[in-house]
mmCIF file of C-alpha atoms in Angstrom:
data_model
loop_
_atom_site.group_PDB
_atom_site.id
_atom_site.type_symbol
_atom_site.label_atom_id
_atom_site.label_comp_id
_atom_site.label_asym_id
_atom_site.label_seq_id
_atom_site.Cartn_x
_atom_site.Cartn_y
_atom_site.Cartn_z
ATOM 1 C CA MET A 1049 -18.744 9.883 -20.325
ATOM 2 C CA GLY A 1050 -17.491 7.255 -17.873
ATOM 3 C CA PHE A 1051 -15.124 6.479 -15.062
ATOM 4 C CA PRO A 1052 -12.014 7.540 -17.016
ATOM 5 C CA GLU A 1053 -13.528 10.995 -17.308
ATOM 6 C CA LEU A 1054 -14.533 10.994 -13.697
ATOM 7 C CA PHE A 1055 -10.941 10.108 -12.454
ATOM 8 C CA ASP A 1056 -9.473 12.721 -14.963
ATOM 9 C CA PHE A 1057 -11.890 15.484 -13.558
ATOM 10 C CA LEU A 1058 -10.868 14.540 -9.953
ATOM 11 C CA GLU A 1059 -7.188 14.757 -10.710
ATOM 12 C CA ARG A 1060 -7.528 18.216 -12.228
ATOM 13 C CA LEU A 1061 -9.837 19.311 -9.391
ATOM 14 C CA GLN A 1062 -7.253 18.360 -6.796
ATOM 15 C CA GLN A 1063 -4.591 20.348 -8.616
ATOM 16 C CA ASN A 1064 -6.915 23.256 -8.732
ATOM 17 C CA ASN A 1065 -8.914 22.912 -5.595
ATOM 18 C CA SER A 1066 -10.798 26.241 -5.477
ATOM 19 C CA LYS A 1067 -14.204 27.598 -6.001
ATOM 20 C CA GLU A 1068 -12.941 29.734 -8.921
ATOM 21 C CA TRP A 1069 -11.703 26.625 -10.758
ATOM 22 C CA MET A 1070 -14.943 24.795 -9.996
ATOM 23 C CA ASP A 1071 -17.028 27.698 -11.319
ATOM 24 C CA LEU A 1072 -15.063 27.686 -14.564
ATOM 25 C CA ASN A 1073 -15.454 23.930 -14.964
ATOM 26 C CA ARG A 1074 -18.939 23.434 -13.467
ATOM 27 C CA LYS A 1075 -20.426 22.260 -16.723
ATOM 28 C CA GLU A 1076 -17.964 19.342 -16.785
ATOM 29 C CA TYR A 1077 -18.598 18.690 -13.088
ATOM 30 C CA LYS A 1078 -22.320 18.415 -13.818
ATOM 31 C CA ALA A 1079 -21.652 15.984 -16.668
ATOM 32 C CA VAL A 1080 -19.442 13.716 -14.588
ATOM 33 C CA ARG A 1081 -21.986 13.895 -11.670
ATOM 34 C CA THR A 1082 -24.811 13.078 -14.060
ATOM 35 C CA PHE A 1083 -22.901 10.067 -15.331
ATOM 36 C CA PHE A 1084 -22.352 8.821 -11.788
ATOM 37 C CA VAL A 1085 -25.959 9.375 -10.699
ATOM 38 C CA SER A 1086 -27.136 7.425 -13.816
ATOM 39 C CA TRP A 1087 -24.668 4.583 -12.991
ATOM 40 C CA LEU A 1088 -25.918 4.543 -9.444
ATOM 41 C CA ASP A 1089 -29.515 4.338 -10.728
ATOM 42 C CA GLU A 1090 -28.661 1.242 -12.725
ATOM 43 C CA LEU A 1091 -26.882 -0.464 -9.844
ATOM 44 C CA ASN A 1092 -29.834 0.561 -7.580
ATOM 45 C CA SER A 1093 -32.269 -1.390 -9.922
ATOM 46 C CA LYS A 1094 -29.926 -4.367 -10.042
ATOM 47 C CA LEU A 1095 -29.569 -4.558 -6.292
ATOM 48 C CA ALA A 1096 -33.384 -4.443 -5.895
ATOM 49 C CA THR A 1097 -33.549 -7.615 -7.929
ATOM 50 C CA VAL A 1098 -31.076 -9.590 -5.815
ATOM 51 C CA ASP A 1099 -32.377 -8.410 -2.384
ATOM 52 C CA PRO A 1100 -36.062 -8.496 -1.657
ATOM 53 C CA ASP A 1101 -35.617 -6.203 1.391
ATOM 54 C CA TYR A 1102 -33.564 -3.655 -0.576
ATOM 55 C CA PHE A 1103 -34.461 -0.047 0.213
ATOM 56 C CA ASP A 1104 -34.845 1.757 -3.025
ATOM 57 C CA THR A 1105 -32.131 4.575 -3.188
ATOM 58 C CA PRO A 1106 -32.108 6.573 -6.528
ATOM 59 C CA GLY A 1107 -28.724 7.978 -7.422
ATOM 60 C CA LYS A 1108 -29.687 11.633 -6.605
ATOM 61 C CA LYS A 1109 -30.573 10.499 -3.126
ATOM 62 C CA GLY A 1110 -27.632 8.339 -2.588
ATOM 63 C CA ILE A 1111 -24.820 10.518 -3.864
ATOM 64 C CA ASN A 1112 -22.856 12.540 -1.373
ATOM 65 C CA ARG A 1113 -21.817 16.216 -1.714
ATOM 66 C CA ILE A 1114 -18.336 16.762 -3.237
ATOM 67 C CA ASN A 1115 -17.851 19.761 -0.861
ATOM 68 C CA ASN A 1116 -16.014 19.099 2.372
ATOM 69 C CA ASN A 1117 -17.854 20.320 5.466
ATOM 70 C CA LEU A 1118 -15.494 23.108 6.342
ATOM 71 C CA MET A 1119 -17.508 24.034 9.513
ATOM 72 C CA PHE A 1120 -16.195 20.890 11.171
ATOM 73 C CA ALA A 1121 -12.981 20.428 9.286
ATOM 74 C CA PRO A 1122 -11.851 23.946 8.330
ATOM 75 C CA ASN A 1123 -8.290 22.710 7.344
ATOM 76 C CA LYS A 1124 -9.552 20.390 4.613
ATOM 77 C CA PRO A 1125 -9.712 21.374 0.935
ATOM 78 C CA ILE A 1126 -12.925 22.856 -0.373
ATOM 79 C CA TYR A 1127 -13.604 19.828 -2.445
ATOM 80 C CA LYS A 1128 -13.179 16.088 -1.901
ATOM 81 C CA ASP A 1129 -10.923 13.885 -3.949
ATOM 82 C CA HIS A 1130 -13.701 11.424 -4.527
ATOM 83 C CA PHE A 1131 -17.262 10.788 -5.468
ATOM 84 C CA ALA A 1132 -19.203 8.665 -3.018
ATOM 85 C CA ALA A 1133 -22.767 7.409 -2.417
ATOM 86 C CA GLY A 1134 -24.786 5.199 -0.075
ATOM 87 C CA LEU A 1135 -27.316 2.798 -1.484
ATOM 88 C CA ASP A 1136 -29.798 0.599 0.336
ATOM 89 C CA GLN A 1137 -30.014 3.786 2.487
ATOM 90 C CA LEU A 1138 -32.753 3.232 5.088
ATOM 91 C CA THR A 1139 -30.636 5.574 7.091
ATOM 92 C CA LYS A 1140 -27.289 7.348 6.507
ATOM 93 C CA GLN A 1141 -25.669 4.842 8.885
ATOM 94 C CA GLY A 1142 -25.610 1.193 7.853
ATOM 95 C CA ASP A 1143 -25.965 1.724 4.130
ATOM 96 C CA PHE A 1144 -23.889 0.155 1.294
ATOM 97 C CA TYR A 1145 -21.241 2.778 0.746
ATOM 98 C CA ILE A 1146 -19.389 3.216 -2.555
ATOM 99 C CA GLU A 1147 -16.351 5.527 -2.947
ATOM 100 C CA ILE A 1148 -14.481 6.179 -6.131
ATOM 101 C CA GLY A 1149 -11.461 8.515 -5.841
ATOM 102 C CA LEU A 1150 -7.819 9.257 -6.188
ATOM 103 C CA LYS A 1151 -6.676 7.771 -2.834
ATOM 104 C CA HIS A 1152 -9.333 5.202 -2.022
ATOM 105 C CA ASN A 1153 -11.765 3.070 -3.954
ATOM 106 C CA LEU A 1154 -13.966 1.382 -1.421
ATOM 107 C CA LEU A 1155 -17.021 -0.801 -0.984
ATOM 108 C CA ALA A 1156 -18.062 -0.691 2.607
ATOM 109 C CA GLY A 1157 -20.952 -1.015 5.136
ATOM 110 C CA GLY A 1158 -21.770 -0.868 8.805
ATOM 111 C CA PHE A 1159 -21.793 1.847 11.458
ATOM 112 C CA TRP A 1160 -18.916 4.239 11.770
ATOM 113 C CA ARG A 1161 -18.599 5.768 15.280
ATOM 114 C CA PRO A 1162 -22.379 5.657 16.014
ATOM 115 C CA GLU A 1163 -23.889 7.721 18.718
ATOM 116 C CA LYS A 1164 -24.108 6.206 22.133
ATOM 117 C CA SER A 1165 -27.672 4.870 21.907
ATOM 118 C CA VAL A 1166 -26.994 3.087 18.594
ATOM 119 C CA LEU A 1167 -23.711 1.735 19.888
ATOM 120 C CA ARG A 1168 -25.422 0.416 23.064
ATOM 121 C CA SER A 1169 -27.997 -1.345 20.866
ATOM 122 C CA ILE A 1170 -25.342 -3.103 18.820
ATOM 123 C CA ARG A 1171 -23.602 -4.190 22.037
ATOM 124 C CA ASP A 1172 -26.925 -5.402 23.446
ATOM 125 C CA ALA A 1173 -27.367 -7.578 20.368
ATOM 126 C CA ILE A 1174 -23.965 -8.957 20.727
ATOM 127 C CA ASP A 1175 -24.570 -9.670 24.438
ATOM 128 C CA TYR A 1176 -27.803 -11.593 23.369
ATOM 129 C CA ASN A 1177 -26.640 -13.280 20.327
ATOM 130 C CA GLY A 1178 -22.992 -12.581 19.588
ATOM 131 C CA GLU A 1179 -22.557 -16.121 18.098
ATOM 132 C CA GLU A 1180 -24.449 -15.078 15.021
ATOM 133 C CA LEU A 1181 -22.301 -12.003 14.339
ATOM 134 C CA LEU A 1182 -19.199 -14.072 15.036
ATOM 135 C CA ALA A 1183 -20.337 -16.705 12.545
ATOM 136 C CA ILE A 1184 -20.739 -14.019 9.874
ATOM 137 C CA LEU A 1185 -17.354 -12.552 10.557
ATOM 138 C CA GLU A 1186 -15.691 -15.943 10.616
ATOM 139 C CA LYS A 1187 -17.186 -17.165 7.325
ATOM 140 C CA PRO A 1188 -14.140 -17.956 4.937
ATOM 141 C CA SER A 1189 -15.587 -16.058 1.985
ATOM 142 C CA PHE A 1190 -16.410 -13.037 4.195
ATOM 143 C CA LYS A 1191 -12.937 -13.028 5.723
ATOM 144 C CA LYS A 1192 -11.351 -13.395 2.284
ATOM 145 C CA MET A 1193 -13.313 -10.307 1.014
ATOM 146 C CA PHE A 1194 -13.207 -7.993 3.926
ATOM 147 C CA GLY A 1195 -10.677 -9.321 6.476
ATOM 148 C CA THR A 1196 -11.952 -8.381 9.937
ATOM 149 C CA LEU A 1197 -13.930 -5.393 11.401
ATOM 150 C CA TYR A 1198 -12.554 -1.994 10.771
ATOM 151 C CA HIS A 1199 -9.969 -1.129 13.471
ATOM 152 C CA ASP A 1200 -10.966 2.055 15.144
ATOM 153 C CA ASP A 1201 -9.068 2.263 18.446
ATOM 154 C CA PRO A 1202 -11.282 -0.249 20.394
ATOM 155 C CA LEU A 1203 -11.653 0.131 24.075
ATOM 156 C CA LYS A 1204 -8.781 -1.309 26.206
ATOM 157 C CA THR A 1205 -11.308 -2.647 28.754
ATOM 158 C CA ALA A 1206 -14.875 -3.700 28.839
ATOM 159 C CA PRO A 1207 -17.584 -1.091 28.045
ATOM 160 C CA LYS A 1208 -19.754 0.125 30.845
ATOM 161 C CA GLY A 1209 -22.333 -2.499 31.851
ATOM 162 C CA PHE A 1210 -20.410 -5.557 30.539
ATOM 163 C CA SER A 1211 -18.015 -7.892 32.111
ATOM 164 C CA LYS A 1212 -14.388 -8.236 31.214
ATOM 165 C CA GLU A 1213 -15.114 -11.916 31.203
ATOM 166 C CA HIS A 1214 -17.833 -11.699 28.591
ATOM 167 C CA PRO A 1215 -17.423 -14.466 25.869
ATOM 168 C CA HIS A 1216 -17.648 -11.838 23.184
ATOM 169 C CA ILE A 1217 -15.614 -9.116 24.903
ATOM 170 C CA GLU A 1218 -13.418 -8.509 21.875
ATOM 171 C CA LEU A 1219 -16.393 -7.617 19.805
ATOM 172 C CA LEU A 1220 -17.946 -5.530 22.571
ATOM 173 C CA ARG A 1221 -14.851 -3.369 22.799
ATOM 174 C CA HIS A 1222 -15.295 -2.011 19.213
ATOM 175 C CA LYS A 1223 -16.671 1.543 18.746
ATOM 176 C CA THR A 1224 -17.086 1.167 15.063
ATOM 177 C CA PHE A 1225 -18.816 -1.824 13.449
ATOM 178 C CA GLY A 1226 -17.860 -1.553 9.828
ATOM 179 C CA ILE A 1227 -16.143 -3.442 7.080
ATOM 180 C CA GLU A 1228 -14.670 -2.409 3.784
ATOM 181 C CA MET A 1229 -13.141 -3.845 0.685
ATOM 182 C CA THR A 1230 -10.627 -1.755 -1.244
ATOM 183 C CA LEU A 1231 -10.435 -1.846 -5.020
ATOM 184 C CA SER A 1232 -7.857 -0.735 -7.613
ATOM 185 C CA ARG A 1233 -8.556 1.798 -10.310
ATOM 186 C CA LYS A 1234 -8.260 -1.035 -12.864
ATOM 187 C CA GLN A 1235 -11.107 -2.839 -11.071
ATOM 188 C CA ILE A 1236 -13.210 0.379 -11.225
ATOM 189 C CA LEU A 1237 -12.638 0.739 -14.911
ATOM 190 C CA ASP A 1238 -13.396 -2.931 -15.598
ATOM 191 C CA PRO A 1239 -16.729 -3.285 -17.509
ATOM 192 C CA ASN A 1240 -17.911 -5.762 -14.912
ATOM 193 C CA TYR A 1241 -17.486 -3.327 -12.010
ATOM 194 C CA GLN A 1242 -21.209 -3.301 -11.334
ATOM 195 C CA GLU A 1243 -21.301 -7.079 -11.017
ATOM 196 C CA LYS A 1244 -18.364 -6.930 -8.589
ATOM 197 C CA CYS A 1245 -20.481 -4.424 -6.539
ATOM 198 C CA ILE A 1246 -23.349 -6.901 -6.510
ATOM 199 C CA GLU A 1247 -21.058 -9.752 -5.400
ATOM 200 C CA VAL A 1248 -19.697 -7.579 -2.596
ATOM 201 C CA TYR A 1249 -23.178 -6.331 -1.565
ATOM 202 C CA LEU A 1250 -24.517 -10.008 -1.230
ATOM 203 C CA GLU A 1251 -21.464 -11.117 0.824
ATOM 204 C CA MET A 1252 -21.941 -8.082 3.078
ATOM 205 C CA LEU A 1253 -25.603 -8.448 3.410
ATOM 206 C CA PRO A 1254 -25.822 -10.653 6.485
ATOM 207 C CA PHE A 1255 -23.467 -8.388 8.409
ATOM 208 C CA ARG A 1256 -25.493 -5.336 7.570
ATOM 209 C CA ARG A 1257 -28.827 -7.040 8.325
ATOM 210 C CA TYR A 1258 -27.571 -8.165 11.744
ATOM 211 C CA LEU A 1259 -26.638 -4.534 12.622
ATOM 212 C CA ARG A 1260 -29.792 -3.070 11.124
ATOM 213 C CA GLU A 1261 -31.831 -5.502 13.255
ATOM 214 C CA ALA A 1262 -29.820 -4.637 16.257
ATOM 215 C CA VAL A 1263 -30.589 -0.933 16.028
ATOM 216 C CA THR A 1264 -34.226 -1.266 15.108
ATOM 217 C CA VAL A 1265 -35.426 -3.659 17.795
ATOM 218 C CA GLN A 1266 -37.239 -1.816 20.483
#
């Protein structure tokens, strides 16, 4: 069992996206899920050795449900086209996100559309010390790996309580503070994929630490 079988299962699931099909193939689903949880456990242990502040997140805790939440998105298929998990999961927001699927393969981190109080805390941190975040984002190796902040329809003007002339107004306008790196299926199937995850994790770490400190400072 490995990622080839995981991709194969997802492809057949999307062709037969129904509870009836899942029920008939639940044994295979459980085998694929068990493999992914075990893989996450191994990566979890490795990340703990490279980051002294790593928050232990076993695979069973980190893995996301494969069911779409039809209460909030009734038009979506019953099942997702990917497996995903969040490691270093002190909270659901700000974790190290791993997605392996048919349309997207991602390594990502940050805060996606956080609630108002969390967003305000991040903006307050930028107001106080935006130079640190800017230095992280402008680091050549960081830019090469992630590009820039995730574009999520930033505000066209200054957020409430901040001047349009603020030196970091472009950062303050963001409503999502996240970054991502996309990978090919070939990279996922590479035997060294876990080492790639660790490389990306370490490059991302200063960014995630900045945000985590911003939202935990009282």
